[in-house]
Short mmCIF file of C-alpha atoms in Angstrom, two decimals:
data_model
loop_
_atom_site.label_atom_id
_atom_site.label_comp_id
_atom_site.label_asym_id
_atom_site.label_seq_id
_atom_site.Cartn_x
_atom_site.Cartn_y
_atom_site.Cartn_z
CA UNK Y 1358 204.62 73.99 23.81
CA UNK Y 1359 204.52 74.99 27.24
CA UNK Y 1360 205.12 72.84 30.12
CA UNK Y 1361 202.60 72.21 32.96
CA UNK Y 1362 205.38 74.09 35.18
CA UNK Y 1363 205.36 77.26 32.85
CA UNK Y 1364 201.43 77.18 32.86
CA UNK Y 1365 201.54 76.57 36.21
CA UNK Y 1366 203.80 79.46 37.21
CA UNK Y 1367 201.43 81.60 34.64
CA UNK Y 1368 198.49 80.51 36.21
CA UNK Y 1369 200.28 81.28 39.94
CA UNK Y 1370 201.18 85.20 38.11
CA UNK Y 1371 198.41 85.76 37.38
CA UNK Y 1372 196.45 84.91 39.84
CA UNK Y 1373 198.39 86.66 42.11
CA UNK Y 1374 198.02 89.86 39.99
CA UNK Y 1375 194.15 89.21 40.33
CA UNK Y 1376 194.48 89.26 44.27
CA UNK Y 1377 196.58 92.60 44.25
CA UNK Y 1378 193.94 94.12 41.88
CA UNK Y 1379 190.79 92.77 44.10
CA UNK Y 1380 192.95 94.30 47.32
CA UNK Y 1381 193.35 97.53 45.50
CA UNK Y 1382 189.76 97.62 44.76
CA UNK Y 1383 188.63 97.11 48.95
CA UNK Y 1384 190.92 99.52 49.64
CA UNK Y 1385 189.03 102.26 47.25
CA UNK Y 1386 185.62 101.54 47.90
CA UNK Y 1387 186.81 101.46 51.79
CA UNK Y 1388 187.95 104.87 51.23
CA UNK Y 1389 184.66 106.05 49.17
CA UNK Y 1390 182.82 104.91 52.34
CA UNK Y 1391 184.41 106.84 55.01
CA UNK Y 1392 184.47 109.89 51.88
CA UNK Y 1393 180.80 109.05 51.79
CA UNK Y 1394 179.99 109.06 55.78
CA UNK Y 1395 181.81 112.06 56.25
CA UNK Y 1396 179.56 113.56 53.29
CA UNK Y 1397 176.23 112.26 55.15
CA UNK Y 1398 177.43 113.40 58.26
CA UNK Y 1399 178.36 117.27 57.06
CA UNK Y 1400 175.30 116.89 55.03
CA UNK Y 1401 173.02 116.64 58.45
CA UNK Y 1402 175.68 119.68 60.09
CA UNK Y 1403 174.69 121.49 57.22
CA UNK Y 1404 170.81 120.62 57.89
CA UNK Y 1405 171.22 121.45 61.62
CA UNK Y 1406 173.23 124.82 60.65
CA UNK Y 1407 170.19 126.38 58.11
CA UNK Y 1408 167.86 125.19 61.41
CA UNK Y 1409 164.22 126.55 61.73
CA UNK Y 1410 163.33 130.19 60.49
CA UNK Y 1411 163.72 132.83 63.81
CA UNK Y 1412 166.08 130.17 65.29
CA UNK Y 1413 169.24 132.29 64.07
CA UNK Y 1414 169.65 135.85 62.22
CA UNK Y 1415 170.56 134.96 58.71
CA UNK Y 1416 174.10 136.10 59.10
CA UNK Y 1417 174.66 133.08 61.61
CA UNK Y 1418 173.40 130.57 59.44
CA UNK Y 1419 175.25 131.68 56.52
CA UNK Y 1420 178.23 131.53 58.69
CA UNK Y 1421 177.51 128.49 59.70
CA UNK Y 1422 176.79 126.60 56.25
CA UNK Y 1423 180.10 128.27 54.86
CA UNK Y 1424 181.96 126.27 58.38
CA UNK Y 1425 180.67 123.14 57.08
CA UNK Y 1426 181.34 123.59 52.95
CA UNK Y 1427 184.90 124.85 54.00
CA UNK Y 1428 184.90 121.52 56.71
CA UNK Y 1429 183.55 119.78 53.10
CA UNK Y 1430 186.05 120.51 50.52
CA UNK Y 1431 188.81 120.38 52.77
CA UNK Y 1432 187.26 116.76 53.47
CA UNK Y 1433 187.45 115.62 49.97
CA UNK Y 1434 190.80 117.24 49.33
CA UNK Y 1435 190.11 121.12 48.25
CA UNK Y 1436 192.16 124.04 50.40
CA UNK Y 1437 189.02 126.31 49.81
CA UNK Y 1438 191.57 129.47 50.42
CA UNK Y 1439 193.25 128.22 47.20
CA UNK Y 1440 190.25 128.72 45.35
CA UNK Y 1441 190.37 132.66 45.29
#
């Protein structure tokens, strides 16, 4: 039978092991925020590149969207020249 030391010491592990997991946790969804604001904000650069018809020749805006996927993937982690 355990003492009220050993459970005591358990109970201290363990909750200890809970706070490193919850801190792990913030630290991921802090990083899935600023992943998700940069998202939002390339999303609107990519809104603002297409612009209005006659605004820019079609070669220009397809220039610019491919900026902003390129700006995108390399965001979330991608070299987009290593996908050739």
């Amino acid at each position: 039978m355990a003492t009220s030391d050993e459970r005591l010491r358990d109970l201290e592990a363990e909750a200890s092991r809970t706070g490193r997991t919850l801190a792990e946790h913030d630290e991921q969804l802090q990083r899935f925020g600023e992943q998700q604001a940069t998202a939002f904000g390339n999303t609107d650069s990519l809104a603002a590149a297409i612009g209005t018809v006659g605004d820019r020749t079609i070669t220009q805006r397809l220039d610019a969207i491919e900026r902003v996927l390129f700006a995108l993937a390399r965001a979330q982690g991608i070299n987009p020249d290593d996908l050739d």
